[in-house]
Coordinates of C-alpha atoms in Angstrom, one line a residue:
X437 CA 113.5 121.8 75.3
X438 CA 109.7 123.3 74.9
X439 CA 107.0 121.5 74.6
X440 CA 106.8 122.2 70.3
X441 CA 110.4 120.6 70.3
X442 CA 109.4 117.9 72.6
X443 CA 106.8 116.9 70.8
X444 CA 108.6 117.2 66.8
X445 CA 111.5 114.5 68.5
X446 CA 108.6 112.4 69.4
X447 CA 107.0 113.0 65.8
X448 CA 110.5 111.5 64.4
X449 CA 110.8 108.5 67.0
X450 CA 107.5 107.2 65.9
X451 CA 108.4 107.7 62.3
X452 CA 110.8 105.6 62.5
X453 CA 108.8 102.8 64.2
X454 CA 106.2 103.3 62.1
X455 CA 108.6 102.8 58.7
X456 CA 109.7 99.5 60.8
X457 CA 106.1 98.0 61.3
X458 CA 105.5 99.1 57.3
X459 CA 108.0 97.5 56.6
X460 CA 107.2 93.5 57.9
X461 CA 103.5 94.6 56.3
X462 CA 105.2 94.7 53.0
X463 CA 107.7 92.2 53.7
X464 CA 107.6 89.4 51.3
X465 CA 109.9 86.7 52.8
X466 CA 112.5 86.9 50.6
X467 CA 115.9 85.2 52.2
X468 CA 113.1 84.0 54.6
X469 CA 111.2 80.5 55.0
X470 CA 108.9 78.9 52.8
X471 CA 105.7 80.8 54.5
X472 CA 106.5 83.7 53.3
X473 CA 107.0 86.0 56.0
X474 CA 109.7 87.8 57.6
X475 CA 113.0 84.6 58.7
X476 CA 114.1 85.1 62.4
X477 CA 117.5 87.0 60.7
X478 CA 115.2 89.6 59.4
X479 CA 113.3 89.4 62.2
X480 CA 116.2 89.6 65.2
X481 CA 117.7 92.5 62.5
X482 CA 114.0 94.7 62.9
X483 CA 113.9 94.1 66.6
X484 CA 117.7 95.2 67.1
X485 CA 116.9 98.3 65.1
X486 CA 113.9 99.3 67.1
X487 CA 115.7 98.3 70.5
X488 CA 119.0 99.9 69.7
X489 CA 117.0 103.2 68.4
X490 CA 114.6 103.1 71.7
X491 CA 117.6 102.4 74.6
X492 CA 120.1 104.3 72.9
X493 CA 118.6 107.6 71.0
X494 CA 114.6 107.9 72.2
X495 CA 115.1 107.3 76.0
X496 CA 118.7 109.6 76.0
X497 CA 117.2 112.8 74.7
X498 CA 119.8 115.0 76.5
X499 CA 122.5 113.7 74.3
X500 CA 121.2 114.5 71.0
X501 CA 123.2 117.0 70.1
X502 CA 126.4 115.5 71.0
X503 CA 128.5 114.2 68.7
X504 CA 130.1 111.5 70.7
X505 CA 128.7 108.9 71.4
X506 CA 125.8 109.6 69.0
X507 CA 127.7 109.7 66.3
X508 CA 128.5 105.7 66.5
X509 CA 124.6 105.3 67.8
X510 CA 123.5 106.4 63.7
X511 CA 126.1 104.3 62.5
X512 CA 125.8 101.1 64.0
X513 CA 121.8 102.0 62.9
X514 CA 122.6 102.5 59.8
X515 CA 125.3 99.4 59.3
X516 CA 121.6 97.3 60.6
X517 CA 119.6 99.1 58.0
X518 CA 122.2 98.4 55.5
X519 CA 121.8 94.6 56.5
X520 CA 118.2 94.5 56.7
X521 CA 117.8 95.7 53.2
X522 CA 120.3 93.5 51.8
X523 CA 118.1 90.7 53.3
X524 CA 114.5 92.0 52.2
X525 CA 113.8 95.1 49.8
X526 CA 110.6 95.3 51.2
X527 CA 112.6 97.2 54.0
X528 CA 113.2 99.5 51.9
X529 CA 110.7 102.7 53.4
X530 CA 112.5 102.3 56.7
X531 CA 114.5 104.9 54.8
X532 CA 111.6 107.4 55.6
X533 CA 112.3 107.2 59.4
X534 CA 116.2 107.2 58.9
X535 CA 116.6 110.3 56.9
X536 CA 115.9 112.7 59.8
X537 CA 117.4 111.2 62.5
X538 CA 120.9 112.8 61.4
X539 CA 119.5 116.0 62.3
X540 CA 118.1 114.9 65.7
X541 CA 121.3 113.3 66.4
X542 CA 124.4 115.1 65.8
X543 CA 125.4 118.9 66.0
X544 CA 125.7 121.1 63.2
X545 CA 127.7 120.8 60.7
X546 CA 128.1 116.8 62.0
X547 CA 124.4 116.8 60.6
X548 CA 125.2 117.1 57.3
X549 CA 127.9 114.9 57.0
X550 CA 125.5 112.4 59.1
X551 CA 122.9 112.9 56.6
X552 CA 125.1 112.1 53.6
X553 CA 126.5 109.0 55.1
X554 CA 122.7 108.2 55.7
X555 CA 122.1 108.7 51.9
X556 CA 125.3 106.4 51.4
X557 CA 124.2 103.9 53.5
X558 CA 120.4 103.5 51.0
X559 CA 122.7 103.5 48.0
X560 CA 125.1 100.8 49.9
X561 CA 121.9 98.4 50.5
X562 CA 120.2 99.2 47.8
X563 CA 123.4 97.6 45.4
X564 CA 123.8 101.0 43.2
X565 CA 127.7 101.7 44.3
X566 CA 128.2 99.5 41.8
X567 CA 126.3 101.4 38.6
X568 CA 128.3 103.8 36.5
X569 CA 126.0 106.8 37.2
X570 CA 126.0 105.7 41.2
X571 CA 128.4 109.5 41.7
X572 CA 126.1 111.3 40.2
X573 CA 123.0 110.1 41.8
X574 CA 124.7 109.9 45.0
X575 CA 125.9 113.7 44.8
X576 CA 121.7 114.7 43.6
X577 CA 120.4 112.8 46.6
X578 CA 123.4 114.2 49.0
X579 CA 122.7 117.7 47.8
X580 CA 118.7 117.3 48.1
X581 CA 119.2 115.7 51.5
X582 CA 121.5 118.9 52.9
X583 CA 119.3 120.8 51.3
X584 CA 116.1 120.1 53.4
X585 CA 118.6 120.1 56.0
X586 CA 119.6 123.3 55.7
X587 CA 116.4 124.8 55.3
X588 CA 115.3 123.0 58.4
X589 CA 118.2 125.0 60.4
X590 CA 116.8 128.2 59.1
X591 CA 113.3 127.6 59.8
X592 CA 114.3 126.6 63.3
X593 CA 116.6 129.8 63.9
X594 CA 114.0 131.6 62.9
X595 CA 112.1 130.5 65.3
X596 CA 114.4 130.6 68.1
X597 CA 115.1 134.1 66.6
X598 CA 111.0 134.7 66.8
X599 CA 110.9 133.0 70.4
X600 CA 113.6 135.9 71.6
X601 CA 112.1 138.9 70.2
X602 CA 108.7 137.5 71.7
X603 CA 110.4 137.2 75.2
X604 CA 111.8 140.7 74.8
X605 CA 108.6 142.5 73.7
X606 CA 107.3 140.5 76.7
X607 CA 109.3 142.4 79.1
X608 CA 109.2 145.7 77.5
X609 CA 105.0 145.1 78.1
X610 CA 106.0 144.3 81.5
X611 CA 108.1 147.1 82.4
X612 CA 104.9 149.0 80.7
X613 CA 102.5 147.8 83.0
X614 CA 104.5 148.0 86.2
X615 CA 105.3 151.5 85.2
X616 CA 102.0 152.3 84.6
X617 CA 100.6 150.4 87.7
X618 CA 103.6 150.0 90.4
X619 CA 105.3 152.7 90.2
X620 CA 102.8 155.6 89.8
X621 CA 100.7 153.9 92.7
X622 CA 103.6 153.8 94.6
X623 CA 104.7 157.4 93.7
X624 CA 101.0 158.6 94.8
X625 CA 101.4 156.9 98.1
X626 CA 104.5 158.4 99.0
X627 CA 103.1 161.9 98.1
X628 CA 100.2 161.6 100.4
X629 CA 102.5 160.4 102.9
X630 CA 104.7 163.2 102.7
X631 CA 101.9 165.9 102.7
X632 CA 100.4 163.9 105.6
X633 CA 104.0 164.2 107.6
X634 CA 104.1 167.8 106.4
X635 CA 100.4 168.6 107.9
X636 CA 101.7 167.5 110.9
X637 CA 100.4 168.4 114.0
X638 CA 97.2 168.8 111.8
X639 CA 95.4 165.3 113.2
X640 CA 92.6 165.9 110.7
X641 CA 94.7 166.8 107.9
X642 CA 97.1 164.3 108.6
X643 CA 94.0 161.6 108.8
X644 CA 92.9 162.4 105.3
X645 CA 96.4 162.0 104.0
X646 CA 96.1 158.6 105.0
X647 CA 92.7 157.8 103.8
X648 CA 93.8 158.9 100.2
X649 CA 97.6 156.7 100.5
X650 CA 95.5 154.0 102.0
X651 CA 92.9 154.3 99.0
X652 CA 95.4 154.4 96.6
X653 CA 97.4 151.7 98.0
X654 CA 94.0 149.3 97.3
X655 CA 93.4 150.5 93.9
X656 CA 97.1 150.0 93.3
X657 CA 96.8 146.2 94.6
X658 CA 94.1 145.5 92.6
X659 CA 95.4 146.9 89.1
X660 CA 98.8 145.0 90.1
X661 CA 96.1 141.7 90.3
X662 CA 94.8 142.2 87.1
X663 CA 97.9 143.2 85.5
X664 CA 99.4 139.2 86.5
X665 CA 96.3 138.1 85.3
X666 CA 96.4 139.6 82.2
X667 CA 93.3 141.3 82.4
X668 CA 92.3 144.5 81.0
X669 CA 93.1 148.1 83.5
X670 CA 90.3 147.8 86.1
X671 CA 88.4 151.3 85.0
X672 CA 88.0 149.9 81.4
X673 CA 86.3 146.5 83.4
X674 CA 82.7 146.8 82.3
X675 CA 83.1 150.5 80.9
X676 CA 84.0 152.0 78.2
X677 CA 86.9 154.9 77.6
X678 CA 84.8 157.7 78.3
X679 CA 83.5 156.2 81.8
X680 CA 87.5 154.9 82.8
X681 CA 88.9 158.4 81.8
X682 CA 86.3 160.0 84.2
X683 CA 87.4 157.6 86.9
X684 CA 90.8 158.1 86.5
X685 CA 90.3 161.8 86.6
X686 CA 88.0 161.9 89.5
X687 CA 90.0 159.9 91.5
X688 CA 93.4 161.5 90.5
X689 CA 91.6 165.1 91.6
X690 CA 90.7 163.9 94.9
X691 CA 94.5 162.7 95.3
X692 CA 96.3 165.4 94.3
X693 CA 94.2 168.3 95.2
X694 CA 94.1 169.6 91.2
X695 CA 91.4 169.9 89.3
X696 CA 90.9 167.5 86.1
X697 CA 88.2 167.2 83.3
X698 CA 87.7 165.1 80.8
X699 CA 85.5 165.9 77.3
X700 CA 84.7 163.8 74.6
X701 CA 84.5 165.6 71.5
X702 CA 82.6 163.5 68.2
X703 CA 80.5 160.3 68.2
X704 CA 82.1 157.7 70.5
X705 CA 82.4 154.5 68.9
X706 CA 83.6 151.3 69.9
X707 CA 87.4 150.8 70.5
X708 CA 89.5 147.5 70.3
X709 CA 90.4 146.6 74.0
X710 CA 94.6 147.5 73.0
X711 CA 93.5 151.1 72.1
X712 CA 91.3 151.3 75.1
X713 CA 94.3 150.4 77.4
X714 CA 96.5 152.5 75.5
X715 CA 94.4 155.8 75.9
X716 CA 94.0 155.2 79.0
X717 CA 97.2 154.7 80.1
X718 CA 98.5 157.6 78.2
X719 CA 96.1 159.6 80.6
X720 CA 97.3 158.0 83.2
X721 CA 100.8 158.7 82.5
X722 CA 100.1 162.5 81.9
X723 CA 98.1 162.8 85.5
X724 CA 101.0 161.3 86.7
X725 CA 103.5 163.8 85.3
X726 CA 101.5 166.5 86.0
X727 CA 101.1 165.4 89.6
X728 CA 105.1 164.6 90.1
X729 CA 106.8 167.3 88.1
X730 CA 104.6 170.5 86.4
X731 CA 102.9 171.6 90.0
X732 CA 100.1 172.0 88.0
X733 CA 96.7 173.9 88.9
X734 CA 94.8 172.6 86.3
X735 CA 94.2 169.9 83.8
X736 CA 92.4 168.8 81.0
X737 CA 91.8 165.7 79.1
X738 CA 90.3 165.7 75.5
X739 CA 89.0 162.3 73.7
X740 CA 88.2 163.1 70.3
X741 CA 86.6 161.1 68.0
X742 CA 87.7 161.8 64.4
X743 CA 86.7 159.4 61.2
X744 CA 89.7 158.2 60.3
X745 CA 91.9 157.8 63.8
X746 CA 90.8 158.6 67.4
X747 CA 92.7 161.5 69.6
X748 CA 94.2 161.9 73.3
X749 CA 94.8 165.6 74.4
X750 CA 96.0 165.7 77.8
X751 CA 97.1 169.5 78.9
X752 CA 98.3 170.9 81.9
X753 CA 99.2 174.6 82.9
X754 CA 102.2 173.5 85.2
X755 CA 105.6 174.0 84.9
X756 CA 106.9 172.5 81.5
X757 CA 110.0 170.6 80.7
X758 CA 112.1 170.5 77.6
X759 CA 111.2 167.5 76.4
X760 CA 114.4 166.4 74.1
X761 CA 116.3 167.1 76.9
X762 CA 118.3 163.6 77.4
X763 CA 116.3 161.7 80.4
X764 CA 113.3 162.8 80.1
X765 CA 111.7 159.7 81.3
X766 CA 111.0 156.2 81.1
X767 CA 107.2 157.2 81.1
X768 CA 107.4 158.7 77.7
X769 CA 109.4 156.4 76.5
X770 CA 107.1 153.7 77.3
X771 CA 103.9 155.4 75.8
X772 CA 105.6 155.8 72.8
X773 CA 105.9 152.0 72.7
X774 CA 102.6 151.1 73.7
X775 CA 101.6 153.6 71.1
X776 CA 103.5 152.6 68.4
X777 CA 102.2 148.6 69.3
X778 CA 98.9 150.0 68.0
X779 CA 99.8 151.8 65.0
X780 CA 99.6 155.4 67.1
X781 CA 102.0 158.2 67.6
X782 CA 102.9 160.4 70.7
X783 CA 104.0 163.5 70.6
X784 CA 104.8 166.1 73.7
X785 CA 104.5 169.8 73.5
X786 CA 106.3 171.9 76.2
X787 CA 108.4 174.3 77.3
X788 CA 109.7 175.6 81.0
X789 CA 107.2 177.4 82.4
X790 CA 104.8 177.1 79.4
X791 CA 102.7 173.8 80.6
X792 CA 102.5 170.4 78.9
X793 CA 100.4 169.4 75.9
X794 CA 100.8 165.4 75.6
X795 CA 98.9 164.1 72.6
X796 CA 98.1 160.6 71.8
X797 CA 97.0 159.8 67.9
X798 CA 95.7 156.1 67.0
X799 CA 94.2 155.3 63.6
X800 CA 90.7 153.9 63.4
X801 CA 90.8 151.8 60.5

């Protein structure tokens, strides 16, 4: 049970002790004693209500749901309510507080037919079984009663429905960000690693391997900090896209021994944090390719400010791929996502042999 649900079965306990204190405030004695208030019948009746209701439903809440025994629990409620009224019509609003207990109590469909017998129960206290138009007031205020029922049950699917799409679009961002943060850190290590075990007996070769693995093992920790924090990639901290994408570059030249620039073409404007993460991580993901798969000697990053929608060109002259060819990547596949959370498109231009041309298009407005 979350803490929304927790705090709705709560809502409807204290309904129902509220509907029970209303009604000795409107109590006018009748079937009572001469003073006019509530007689000790009425009175034990009300205190076995709440009593039953408190040991019984409130202080059980992982039986609700189960038909047996709660089942007898809204009956022997509703035989009391039944008696109360009979004893003082003042009683009467209790009704309020009994209406949705039904739905607390009992599975579905049991609900329904609890809810009904809860509706039968009013008209048994109230004296109408007895009127000639009792069936067809009876069947109105049955059909009403399942009918809020039933929309209830909708509204909460729904939102059981809304809680599990949220959970799943929670991991997808997940798998985005350790993709994005893990995994290429962890792919740049090993790299390094590899050319430092291939420089080998070259100590001064092999040293600077290690400075760069150990380099990008620390900027890896951090961005794998921030990402559990939920804070924004660590070059957009304080900077704004231009800035991060020349720090991504910079850094991803000195790693990979290729060179990278970056150009901003139009009048930079202020970005929504989202689209800042989201350029720069398509960058990101395009070094990254380039550095794992095109043996690329070059590449070149283009942010381009246009007036309607704002551009990321990220080119490199290595070795291509066929890009519809079936696993191509979870990379792309996860840009594409992160792209189309923020109204953008990716599309991927290549070829074998003929480079890759990765471009990133998000509107403005």
């Amino acid at each position: 049970m979350n803490v929304w649900e927790a705090r709705w079965l709560r809502a409807f306990h204290l309904l129902y002790y509220a509907c029970l204190a209303l009604g000795l405030v409107l109590s006018s004695g009748e079937g009572t004693g001469e003073s006019g208030v509530p007689g000790p019948l009425t009175l034990g009746i009300v205190a076995l209500m709440a009593g039953w209701h408190g040991f019984f439903v409130a202080r059980r809440s992982r039986l609700l749901g189960r038909l047996n025994p709660m089942a007898f629990h809204l009956a022997v409620v509703c035989a009391l309510y039944i008696a109360l009224v009979s004893l003082d019509r003042s009683f009467d609003v209790v009704v309020f507080g009994l209406m949705p207990q039904p739905y607390l109590m009992l599975p579905s469909p049991w609900s329904y037919v609890g809810a009904v017998a809860t509706v039968l129960s009013t008209f048994a206290a109230r004296g109408y079984l007895d009127d000639p138009g009792a069936v067809w007031r009876l069947a109105g205020s049955s059909g009403l009663v399942v009918a809020i029922g039933l929309f209830v049950d909708y509204v909460s699917r729904q939102s059981a429905q809304n809680r599990t799409v949220g959970v799943l679009e929670e991991r997808a961002r997940l798998a985005r960000e350790i993709h994005d943060t893990l995994a290429q850190g962890l792919s740049g290590i090993i790299t390094q690693l590899e050319a430092a075990e291939q420089a080998m007996p070259d100590l001064g070769a092999v040293q600077k391997r290690i400075a760069l693995a150990k380099e990008l093992a620390r900027d890896n920790l951090r961005e794998a900090r921030r990402s559990v924090d939920a804070l924004r990639p660590g070059p957009l901290s304080g900077a704004g896209p231009e800035a991060a994408l020349a720090e991504v570059a910079a850094r991803w030249s000195r790693t990979s021994g290729v060179a990278a620039t970056v150009s901003v073409e139009g009048t930079p404007r202020p970005l929504p944090g989202e689209v800042q993460t989201t350029l720069l991580r398509a960058a990101q993901e395009g070094l990254s390719n380039a550095a794992r798969h095109a043996r690329a000697g070059r590449v070149a990053i283009t942010l381009t400010y246009m007036d309607d929608e704002v551009t990321l060109d990220v080119f490199d002259d290595g070795a291509g791929f066929d890009p519809d060819a079936p696993g191509a990547g979870y990379g792309l596949a996860a840009m594409r996502e992160r792209a189309g959370g923020v109204g953008g498109t990716l599309t991927v231009e290549s070829a074998p042999g003929e480079g890759t041309a990765l471009c990133l298009r998000i509107p403005s407005n």
